[in-house]
Coordinates of C-alpha atoms and ligand atoms in Angstrom, one line a residue:
X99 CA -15.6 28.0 -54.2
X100 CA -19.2 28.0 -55.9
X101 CA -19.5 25.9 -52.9
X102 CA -18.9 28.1 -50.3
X103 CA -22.8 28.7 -49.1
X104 CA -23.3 25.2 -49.6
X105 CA -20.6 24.5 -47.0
X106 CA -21.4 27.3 -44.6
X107 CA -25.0 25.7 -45.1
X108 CA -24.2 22.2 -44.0
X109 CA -22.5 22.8 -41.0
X110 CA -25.3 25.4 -39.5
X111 CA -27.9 23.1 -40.6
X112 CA -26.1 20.2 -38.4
X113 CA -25.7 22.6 -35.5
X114 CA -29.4 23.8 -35.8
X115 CA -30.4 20.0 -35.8
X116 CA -28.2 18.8 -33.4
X117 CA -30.3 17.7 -29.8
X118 CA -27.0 19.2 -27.7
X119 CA -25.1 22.1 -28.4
X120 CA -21.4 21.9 -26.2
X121 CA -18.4 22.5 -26.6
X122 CA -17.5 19.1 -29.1
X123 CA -20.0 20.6 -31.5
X124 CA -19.0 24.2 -31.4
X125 CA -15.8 23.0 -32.5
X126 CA -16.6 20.7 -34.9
X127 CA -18.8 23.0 -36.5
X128 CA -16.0 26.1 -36.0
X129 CA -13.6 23.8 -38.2
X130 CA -16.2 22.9 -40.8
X131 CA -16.3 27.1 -41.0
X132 CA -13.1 27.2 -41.5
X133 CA -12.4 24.7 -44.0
X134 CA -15.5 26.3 -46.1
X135 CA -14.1 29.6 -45.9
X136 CA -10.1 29.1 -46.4
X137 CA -11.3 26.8 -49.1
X138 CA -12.7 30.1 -50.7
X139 CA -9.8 32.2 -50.3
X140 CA -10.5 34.2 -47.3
X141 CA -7.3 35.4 -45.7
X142 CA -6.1 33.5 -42.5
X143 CA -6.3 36.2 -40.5
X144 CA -9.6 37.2 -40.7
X145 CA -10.7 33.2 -41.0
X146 CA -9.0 32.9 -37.7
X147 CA -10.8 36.1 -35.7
X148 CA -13.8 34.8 -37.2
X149 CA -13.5 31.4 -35.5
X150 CA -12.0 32.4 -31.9
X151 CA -15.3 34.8 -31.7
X152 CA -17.6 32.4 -33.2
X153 CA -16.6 30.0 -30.7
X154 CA -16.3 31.9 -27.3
X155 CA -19.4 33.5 -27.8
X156 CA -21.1 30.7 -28.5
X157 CA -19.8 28.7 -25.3
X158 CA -19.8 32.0 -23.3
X159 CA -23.0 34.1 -23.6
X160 CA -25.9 32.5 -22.1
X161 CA -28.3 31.0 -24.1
X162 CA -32.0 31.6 -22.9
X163 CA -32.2 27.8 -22.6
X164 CA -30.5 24.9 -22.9
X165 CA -32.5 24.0 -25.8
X166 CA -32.0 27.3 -27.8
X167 CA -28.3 27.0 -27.5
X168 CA -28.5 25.9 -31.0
X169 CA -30.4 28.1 -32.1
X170 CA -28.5 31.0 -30.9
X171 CA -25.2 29.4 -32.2
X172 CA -27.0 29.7 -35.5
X173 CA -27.5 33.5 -34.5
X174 CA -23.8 33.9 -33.5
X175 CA -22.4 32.5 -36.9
X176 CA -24.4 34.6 -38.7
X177 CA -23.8 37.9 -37.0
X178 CA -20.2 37.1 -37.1
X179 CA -20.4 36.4 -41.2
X180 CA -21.9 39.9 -41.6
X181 CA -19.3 41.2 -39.5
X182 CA -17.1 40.1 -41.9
X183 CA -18.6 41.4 -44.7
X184 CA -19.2 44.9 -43.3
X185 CA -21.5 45.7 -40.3
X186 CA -23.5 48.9 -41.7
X187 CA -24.1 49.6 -45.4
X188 CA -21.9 52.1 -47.0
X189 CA -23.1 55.4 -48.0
X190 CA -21.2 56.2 -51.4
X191 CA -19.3 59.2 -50.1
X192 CA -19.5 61.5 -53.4
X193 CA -17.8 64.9 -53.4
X194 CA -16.3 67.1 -56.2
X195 CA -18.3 69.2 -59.5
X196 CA -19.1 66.5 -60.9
X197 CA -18.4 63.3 -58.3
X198 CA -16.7 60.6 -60.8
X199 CA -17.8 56.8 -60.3
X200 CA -15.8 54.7 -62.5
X201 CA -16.5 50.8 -63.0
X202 CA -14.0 48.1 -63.5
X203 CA -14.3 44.7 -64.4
X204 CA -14.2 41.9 -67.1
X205 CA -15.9 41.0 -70.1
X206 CA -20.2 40.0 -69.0
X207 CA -19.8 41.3 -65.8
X208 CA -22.3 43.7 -66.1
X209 CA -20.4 47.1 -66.0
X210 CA -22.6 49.0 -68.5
X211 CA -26.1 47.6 -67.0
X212 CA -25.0 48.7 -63.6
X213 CA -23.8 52.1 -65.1
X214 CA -27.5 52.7 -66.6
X215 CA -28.6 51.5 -63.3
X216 CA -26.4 53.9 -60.8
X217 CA -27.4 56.7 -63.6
X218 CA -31.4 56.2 -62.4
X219 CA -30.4 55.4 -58.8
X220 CA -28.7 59.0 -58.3
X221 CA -31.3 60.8 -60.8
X222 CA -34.3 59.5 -58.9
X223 CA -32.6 60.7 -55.9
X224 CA -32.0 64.6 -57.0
X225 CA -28.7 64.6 -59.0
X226 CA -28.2 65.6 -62.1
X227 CA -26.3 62.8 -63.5
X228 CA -24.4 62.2 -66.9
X229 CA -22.8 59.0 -67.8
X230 CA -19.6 58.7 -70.4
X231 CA -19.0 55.5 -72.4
X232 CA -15.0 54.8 -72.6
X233 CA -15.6 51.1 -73.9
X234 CA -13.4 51.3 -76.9
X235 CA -13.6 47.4 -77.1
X236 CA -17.0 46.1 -77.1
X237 CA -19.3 46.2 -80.0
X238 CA -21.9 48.7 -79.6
X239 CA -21.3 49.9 -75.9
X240 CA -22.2 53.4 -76.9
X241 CA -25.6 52.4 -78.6
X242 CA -26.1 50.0 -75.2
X243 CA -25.6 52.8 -73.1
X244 CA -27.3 55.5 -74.6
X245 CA -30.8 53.2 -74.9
X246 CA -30.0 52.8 -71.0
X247 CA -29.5 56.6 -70.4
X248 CA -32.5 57.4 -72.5
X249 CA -35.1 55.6 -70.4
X250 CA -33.9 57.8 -67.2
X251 CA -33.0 61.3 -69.4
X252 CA -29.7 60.5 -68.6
X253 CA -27.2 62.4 -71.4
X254 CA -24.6 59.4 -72.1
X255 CA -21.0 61.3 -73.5
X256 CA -19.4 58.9 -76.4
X257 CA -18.2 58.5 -79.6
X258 CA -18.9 55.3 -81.3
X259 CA -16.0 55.5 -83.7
X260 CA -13.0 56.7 -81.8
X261 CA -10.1 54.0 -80.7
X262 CA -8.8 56.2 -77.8
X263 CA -10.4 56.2 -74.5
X264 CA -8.5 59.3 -73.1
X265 CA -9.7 60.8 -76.0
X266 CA -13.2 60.2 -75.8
X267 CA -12.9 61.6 -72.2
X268 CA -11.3 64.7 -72.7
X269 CA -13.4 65.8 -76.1
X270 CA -16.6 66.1 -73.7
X271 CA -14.6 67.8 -70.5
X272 CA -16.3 71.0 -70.7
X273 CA -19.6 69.1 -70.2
X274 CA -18.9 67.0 -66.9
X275 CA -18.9 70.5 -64.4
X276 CA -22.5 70.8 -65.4
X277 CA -23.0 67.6 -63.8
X278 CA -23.4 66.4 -59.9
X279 CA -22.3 62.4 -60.8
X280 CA -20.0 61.4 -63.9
X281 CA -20.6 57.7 -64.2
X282 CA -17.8 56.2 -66.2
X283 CA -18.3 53.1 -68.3
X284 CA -14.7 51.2 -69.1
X285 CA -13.7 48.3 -71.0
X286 CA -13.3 44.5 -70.2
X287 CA -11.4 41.8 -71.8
X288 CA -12.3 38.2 -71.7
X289 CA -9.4 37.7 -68.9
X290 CA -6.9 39.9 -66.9
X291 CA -4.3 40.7 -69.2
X292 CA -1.6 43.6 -69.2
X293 CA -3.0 45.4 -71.7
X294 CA -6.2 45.8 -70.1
X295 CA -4.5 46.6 -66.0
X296 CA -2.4 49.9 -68.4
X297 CA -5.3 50.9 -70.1
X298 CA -7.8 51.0 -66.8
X299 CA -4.6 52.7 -65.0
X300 CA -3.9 55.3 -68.0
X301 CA -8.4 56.2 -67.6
X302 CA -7.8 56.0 -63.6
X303 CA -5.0 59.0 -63.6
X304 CA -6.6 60.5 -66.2
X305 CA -10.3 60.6 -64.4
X306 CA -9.3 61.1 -60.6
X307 CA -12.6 59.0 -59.7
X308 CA -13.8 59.2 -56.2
X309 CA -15.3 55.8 -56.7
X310 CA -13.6 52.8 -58.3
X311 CA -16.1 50.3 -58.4
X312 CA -15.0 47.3 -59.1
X313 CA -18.1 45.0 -61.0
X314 CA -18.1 41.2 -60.3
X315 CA -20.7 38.7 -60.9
X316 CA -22.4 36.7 -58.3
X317 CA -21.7 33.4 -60.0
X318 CA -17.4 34.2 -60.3
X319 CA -15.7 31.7 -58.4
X320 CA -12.0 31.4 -57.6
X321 CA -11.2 33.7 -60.0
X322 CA -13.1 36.9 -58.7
X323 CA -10.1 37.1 -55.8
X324 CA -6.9 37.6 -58.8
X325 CA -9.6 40.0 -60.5
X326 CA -10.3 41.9 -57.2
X327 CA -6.0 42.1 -56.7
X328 CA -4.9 43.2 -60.0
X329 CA -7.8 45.6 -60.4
X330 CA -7.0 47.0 -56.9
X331 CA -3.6 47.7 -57.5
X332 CA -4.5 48.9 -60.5
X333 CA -6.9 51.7 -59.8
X334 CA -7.2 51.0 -55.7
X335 CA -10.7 49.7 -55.9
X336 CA -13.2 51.6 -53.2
X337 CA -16.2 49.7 -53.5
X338 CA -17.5 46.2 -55.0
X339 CA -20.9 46.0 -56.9
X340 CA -21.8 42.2 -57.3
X341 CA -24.2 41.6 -60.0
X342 CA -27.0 38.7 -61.0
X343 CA -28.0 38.2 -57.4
X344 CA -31.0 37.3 -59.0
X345 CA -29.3 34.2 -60.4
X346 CA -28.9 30.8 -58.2
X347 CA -25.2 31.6 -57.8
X348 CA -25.1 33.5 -54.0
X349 CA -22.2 36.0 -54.6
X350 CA -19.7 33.6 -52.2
X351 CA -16.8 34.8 -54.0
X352 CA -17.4 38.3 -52.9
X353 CA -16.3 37.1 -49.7
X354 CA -12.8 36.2 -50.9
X355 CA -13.0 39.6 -53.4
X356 CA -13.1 41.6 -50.1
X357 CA -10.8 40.7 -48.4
X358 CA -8.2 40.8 -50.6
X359 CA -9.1 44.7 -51.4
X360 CA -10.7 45.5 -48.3
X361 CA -13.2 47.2 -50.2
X362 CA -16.8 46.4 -49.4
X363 CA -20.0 45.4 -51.2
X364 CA -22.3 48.6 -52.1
X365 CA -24.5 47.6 -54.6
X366 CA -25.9 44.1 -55.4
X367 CA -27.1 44.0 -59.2
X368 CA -31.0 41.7 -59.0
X369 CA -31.7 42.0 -62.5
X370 CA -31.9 43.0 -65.7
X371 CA -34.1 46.3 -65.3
X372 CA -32.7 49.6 -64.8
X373 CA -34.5 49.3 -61.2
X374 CA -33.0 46.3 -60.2
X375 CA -30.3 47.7 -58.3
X376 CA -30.2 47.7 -54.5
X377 CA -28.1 49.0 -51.8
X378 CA -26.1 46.5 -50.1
X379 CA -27.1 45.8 -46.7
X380 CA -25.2 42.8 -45.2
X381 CA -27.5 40.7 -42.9
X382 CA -29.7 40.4 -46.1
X383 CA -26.2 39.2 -48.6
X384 CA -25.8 36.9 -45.6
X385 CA -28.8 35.6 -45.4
X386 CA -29.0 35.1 -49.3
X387 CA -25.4 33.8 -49.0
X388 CA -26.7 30.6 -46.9
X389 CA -29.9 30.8 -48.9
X390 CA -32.4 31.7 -46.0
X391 CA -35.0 34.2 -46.8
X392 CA -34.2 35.5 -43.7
X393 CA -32.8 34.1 -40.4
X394 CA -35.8 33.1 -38.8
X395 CA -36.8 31.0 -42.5
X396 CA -33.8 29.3 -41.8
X397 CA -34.4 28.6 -37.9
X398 CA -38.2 27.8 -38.8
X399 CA -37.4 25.3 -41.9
X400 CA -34.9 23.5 -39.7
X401 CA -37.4 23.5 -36.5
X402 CA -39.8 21.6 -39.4
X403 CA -36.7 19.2 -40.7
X404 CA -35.8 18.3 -37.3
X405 CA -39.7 17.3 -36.2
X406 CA -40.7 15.6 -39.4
X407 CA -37.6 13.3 -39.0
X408 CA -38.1 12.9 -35.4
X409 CA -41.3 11.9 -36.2
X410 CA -40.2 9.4 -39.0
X411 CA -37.2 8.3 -36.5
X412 CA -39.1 7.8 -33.7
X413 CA -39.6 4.2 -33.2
X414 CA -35.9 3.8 -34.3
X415 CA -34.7 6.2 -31.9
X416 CA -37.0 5.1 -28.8
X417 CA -36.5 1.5 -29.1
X418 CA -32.8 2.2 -28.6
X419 CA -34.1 3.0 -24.9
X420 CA -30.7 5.4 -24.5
X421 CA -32.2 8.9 -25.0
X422 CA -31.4 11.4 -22.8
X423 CA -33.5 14.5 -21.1
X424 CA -33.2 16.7 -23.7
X425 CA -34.2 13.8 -26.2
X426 CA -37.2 13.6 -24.5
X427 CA -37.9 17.2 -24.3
X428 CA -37.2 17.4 -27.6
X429 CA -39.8 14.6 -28.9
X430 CA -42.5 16.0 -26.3
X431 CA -42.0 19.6 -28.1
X432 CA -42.6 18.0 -31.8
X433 CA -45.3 16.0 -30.5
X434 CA -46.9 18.7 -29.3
X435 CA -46.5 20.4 -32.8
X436 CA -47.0 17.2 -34.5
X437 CA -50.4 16.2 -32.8
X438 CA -52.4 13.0 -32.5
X439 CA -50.4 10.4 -30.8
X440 CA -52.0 8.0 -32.6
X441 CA -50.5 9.0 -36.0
X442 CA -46.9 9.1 -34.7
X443 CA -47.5 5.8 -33.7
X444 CA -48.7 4.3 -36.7
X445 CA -45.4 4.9 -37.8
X446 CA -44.3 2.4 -35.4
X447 CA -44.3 -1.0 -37.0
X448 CA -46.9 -3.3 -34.6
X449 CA -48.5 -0.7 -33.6
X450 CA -50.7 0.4 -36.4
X451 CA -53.4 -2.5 -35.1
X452 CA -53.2 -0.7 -31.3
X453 CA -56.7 0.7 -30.4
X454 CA -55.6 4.2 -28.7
X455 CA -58.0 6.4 -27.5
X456 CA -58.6 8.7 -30.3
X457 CA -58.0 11.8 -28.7
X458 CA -54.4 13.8 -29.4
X459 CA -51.7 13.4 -27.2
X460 CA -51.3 17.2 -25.1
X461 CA -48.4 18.5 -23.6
X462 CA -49.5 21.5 -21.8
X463 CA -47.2 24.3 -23.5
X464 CA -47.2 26.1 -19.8
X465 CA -45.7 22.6 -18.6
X466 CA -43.3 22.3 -21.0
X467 CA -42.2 25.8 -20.2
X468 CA -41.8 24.9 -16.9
X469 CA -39.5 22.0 -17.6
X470 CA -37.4 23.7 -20.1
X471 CA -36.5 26.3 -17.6
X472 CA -35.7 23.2 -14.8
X473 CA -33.6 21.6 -17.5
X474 CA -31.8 24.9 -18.4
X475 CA -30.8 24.2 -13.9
X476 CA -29.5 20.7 -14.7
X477 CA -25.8 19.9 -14.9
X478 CA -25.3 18.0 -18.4
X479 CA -25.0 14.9 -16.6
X480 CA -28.4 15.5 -15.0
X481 CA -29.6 16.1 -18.0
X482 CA -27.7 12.6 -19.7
X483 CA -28.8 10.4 -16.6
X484 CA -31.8 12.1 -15.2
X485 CA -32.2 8.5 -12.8
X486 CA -29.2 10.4 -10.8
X487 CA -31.8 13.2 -10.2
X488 CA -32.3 12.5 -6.1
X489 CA -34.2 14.8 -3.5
X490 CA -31.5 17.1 -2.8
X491 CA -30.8 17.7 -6.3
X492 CA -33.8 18.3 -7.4
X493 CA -33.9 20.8 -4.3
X494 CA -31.1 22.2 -6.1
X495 CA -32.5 22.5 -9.5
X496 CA -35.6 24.0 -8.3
X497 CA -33.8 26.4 -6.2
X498 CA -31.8 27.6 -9.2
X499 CA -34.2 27.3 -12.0
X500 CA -37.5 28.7 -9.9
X501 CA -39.8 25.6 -10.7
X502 CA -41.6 24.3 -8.0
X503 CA -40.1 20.9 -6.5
X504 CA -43.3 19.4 -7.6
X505 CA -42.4 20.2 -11.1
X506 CA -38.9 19.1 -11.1
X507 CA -40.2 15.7 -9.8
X508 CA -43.0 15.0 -12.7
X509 CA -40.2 15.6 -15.1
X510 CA -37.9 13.0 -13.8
X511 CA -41.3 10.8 -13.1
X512 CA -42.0 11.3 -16.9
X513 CA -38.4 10.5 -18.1
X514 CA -38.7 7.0 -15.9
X515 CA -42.2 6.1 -17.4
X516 CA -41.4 7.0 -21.0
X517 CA -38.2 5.0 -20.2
X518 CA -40.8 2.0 -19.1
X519 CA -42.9 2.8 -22.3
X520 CA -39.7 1.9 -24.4
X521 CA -39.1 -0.9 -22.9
X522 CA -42.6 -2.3 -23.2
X523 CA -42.2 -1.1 -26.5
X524 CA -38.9 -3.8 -27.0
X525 CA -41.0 -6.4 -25.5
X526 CA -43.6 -6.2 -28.1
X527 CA -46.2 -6.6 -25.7
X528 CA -48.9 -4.3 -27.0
X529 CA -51.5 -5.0 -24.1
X530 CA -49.0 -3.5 -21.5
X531 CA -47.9 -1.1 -23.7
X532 CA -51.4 0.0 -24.0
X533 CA -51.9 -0.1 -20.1
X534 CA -48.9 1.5 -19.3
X535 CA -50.3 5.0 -21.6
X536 CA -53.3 5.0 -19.9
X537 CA -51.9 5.0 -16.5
X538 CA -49.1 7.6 -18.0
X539 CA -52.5 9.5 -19.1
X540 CA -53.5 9.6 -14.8
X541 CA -51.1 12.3 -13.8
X542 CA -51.7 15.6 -13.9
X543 CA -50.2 17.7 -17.1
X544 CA -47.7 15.9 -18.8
X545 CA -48.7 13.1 -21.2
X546 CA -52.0 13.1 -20.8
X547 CA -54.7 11.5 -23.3
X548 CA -57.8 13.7 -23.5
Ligands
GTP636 N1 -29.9 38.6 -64.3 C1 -29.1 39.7 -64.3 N2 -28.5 40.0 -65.5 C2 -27.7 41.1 -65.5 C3 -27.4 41.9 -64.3 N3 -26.6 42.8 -64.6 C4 -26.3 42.7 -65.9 N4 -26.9 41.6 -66.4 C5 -26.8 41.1 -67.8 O1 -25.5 40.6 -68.0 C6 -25.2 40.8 -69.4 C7 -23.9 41.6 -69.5 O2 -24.1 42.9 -69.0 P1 -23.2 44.2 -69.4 O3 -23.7 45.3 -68.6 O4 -23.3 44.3 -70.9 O5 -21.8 43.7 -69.0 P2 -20.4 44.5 -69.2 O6 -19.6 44.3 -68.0 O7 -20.7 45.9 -69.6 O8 -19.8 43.7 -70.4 P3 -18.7 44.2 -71.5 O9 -19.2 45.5 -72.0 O10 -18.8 43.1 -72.6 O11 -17.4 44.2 -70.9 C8 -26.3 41.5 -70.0 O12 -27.1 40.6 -70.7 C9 -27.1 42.1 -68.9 O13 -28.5 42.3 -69.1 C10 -28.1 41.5 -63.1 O14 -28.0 42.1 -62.0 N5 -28.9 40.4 -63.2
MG637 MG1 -20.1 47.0 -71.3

């Protein structure tokens, strides 16, 4: 389960590093989704609705490109996992003299941190706010509290020697109407047990909170989903607060914790501090969740990935002699990122002696523009066997795409010489090889040595 992220990682880093993105690999990488996710709990249902719009969308809506197709699968999946997890944040709806937020949860989950927190996240925002300590179990709660409610002026209710909870509740009742939000503070135990699921349901009836906030922490596996169920039926949990965010654990057993309640995240816990506290907003859990600063880190550090080992694979790779279009788009683009020629090619073993002319390689960006657009014209076998590219098809593709014949033309021209280059390059001859570049140098745009 702790896994879960890691999974969902994988198989979007495959899809944003894979040349071609068609219907094998939408599926492949639709399966991998699911095993992550049922692995973790989530309920079939929503697992399955997840995956059917995952993969038509990704195989329906048109990708700018042909070469972005990846990139917007990587979009899709990630729109559809904060989907899942709730589209909008929630406002806390609050209503009643005072409103009554009660949190639920075990032992070190962070229940009485998050209660100091909510008490300065309400007060800095107008309310009068008063907590009430109910812990009748842990050592201390009331003192732990009250240091909490001090820092914000928050009055914290409690009596560090009574047993009863409904007790301690009712002695301060006459207090609560002078109050906006009653933040209730409960008990855990060390595990579910009966004794705790009566005594949260004997403070539920008693209280009548319009929140029951259920408290989990980011790094509770498995076990967060049987917590999220008996608390549920317990006290019908309205809202999930996942804590120590700031940890490395991503909060992937939230996923399973909602839904199996239905209830959705509203707070994420990022700290110690009575500040740390933030309002959950689900592109950014999702984003944490497969551990991208944001989407367009993720799409960026992949772009990188996918160059540096092009660049590392590229003799490999090229002497094979079987790439495709899309290959060779591909390495043109990270060449064109990477720069000199010269230093890619020292990579390649005989070739470190070669006397190139020092300049960098240049792909004209406005070229490569061009082609991309032709390519996104080609039929995917065009684009596998570009030699079956004749005149009326590349009529065709120019027609379709808008790139002038002429255009159309150097591409295929530039597939067949780089083909040529390989295959000097399998021959080991380096004085053809070397004659060959400059004469791929002569045309206009395209490889060109400065
Ligand atoms: N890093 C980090 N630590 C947190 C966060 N929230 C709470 N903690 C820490 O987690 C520990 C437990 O927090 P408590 O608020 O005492 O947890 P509790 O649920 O009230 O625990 P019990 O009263 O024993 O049931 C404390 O050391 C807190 O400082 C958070 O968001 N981030
Ligand atoms: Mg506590």
């Amino acid at each position: 389960m702790s896994d879960l992220a890691g999974k969902l990682r994988d198989a979007l880093s495959r899809i944003a590093g894979a040349l071609f993105v068609g219907e094998k690999e939408v599926n492949e990488l639709v399966k991998e989704i699911q095993r992550a996710l049922l692995q973790a709990d989530v309920n079939v249902q929503l697992v399955l609705e997840l995956s059917n719009r995952i993969k038509s969308r990704v195989l329906k809506e048109k990708a700018p490109s042909v070469v972005s197709r990846r990139e917007q699968a990587v979009h899709i999946v990630y729109e559809e996992l904060v989907r899942l997890l709730g589209e909008k944040e929630i406002p806390l709806a609050l209503s009643g003299k005072p409103a009554k937020v009660m949190l639920l949860g075990l032992y070190g989950s962070g229940k009485t941190t998050q209660a100091g927190k909510l008490a300065r996240y309400y007060q800095k925002r107008g309310h009068r706010v008063a907590c009430v300590q109910l812990d009748v179990w842990r050592p201390a709660a009331y003192e732990q509290l009250s240091q909490l409610g001090a820092q914000c002026g928050v009055p914290v209710f409690g009596m560090p020697r009574e047993k009863d909870p409904l007790a301690i509740y009712r002695a301060f009742s006459k207090e609560y109407p002078k109050y906006d939000i009653l933040i209730v503070d409960t008990a855990g135990r060390d595990a579910l047990s009966e004794e705790l699921i009566r005594e949260i349901n004997a403070l539920h009836k008693e209280v009548q909170p319009q929140q029951s906030l259920l408290v989990l922490s980011a790094d509770m596996g498995q076990s967060a989903l049987a917590q999220a169920k008996a608390f549920h039926e317990a006290c019908g949990v309205t809202g999930v607060i996942i804590t120590k965010m700031d940890g490395t654990a991503k909060g992937g057993g939230a996923l399973a914790a909602c839904s199996a309640t239905g209830a959705k995240v509203m707070f994420l816990g990022t700290g110690e501090k009575p500040d740390d506290l933030e309002v959950y907003r689900p592109e950014g859990f999702v984003s944490r969740l497969l551990g991208m600063g944001d989407l367009q880190a993720l799409l960026d550090k992949v772009q990188d990935a996918v160059s540096e080992e092009q660049a590392a694979d590229l003799s490999k790779r090229f002497m094979k002699g079987d790439f495709t279009l899309i290959d060779l788009y591909e390495q043109m683009d990270a060449m064109s990122k990477m720069g000199p020629l010269s230093k890619v090619l020292e990579m390649v073993p005989g070739f470190s002696q070669l006397k190139l002319p020092k300049d960098t390689l240049t792909v004209q960006e406005g070229k490569l523009k061009l082609w991309k657009h032709a390519m996104n014209s080609m039929t995917r076998e065009e684009l596998d066997e570009p030699e079956v590219i004749d005149a009326s098809r590349a009529a065709r593709i120019s027609k379709g795409s808008g790139v002038p014949p002429g255009e159309v033309r150097d591409l295929v021209r530039q597939y067949r010489q780089s083909k040529r280059l390989v295959r000097s390059l399998k021959g080991g001859n380096p004085k053809s090889m070397e004659k060959l570049m400059r004469r791929m140098g002569g045309g206009k745009g395209g490889l060109k040595f400065a």
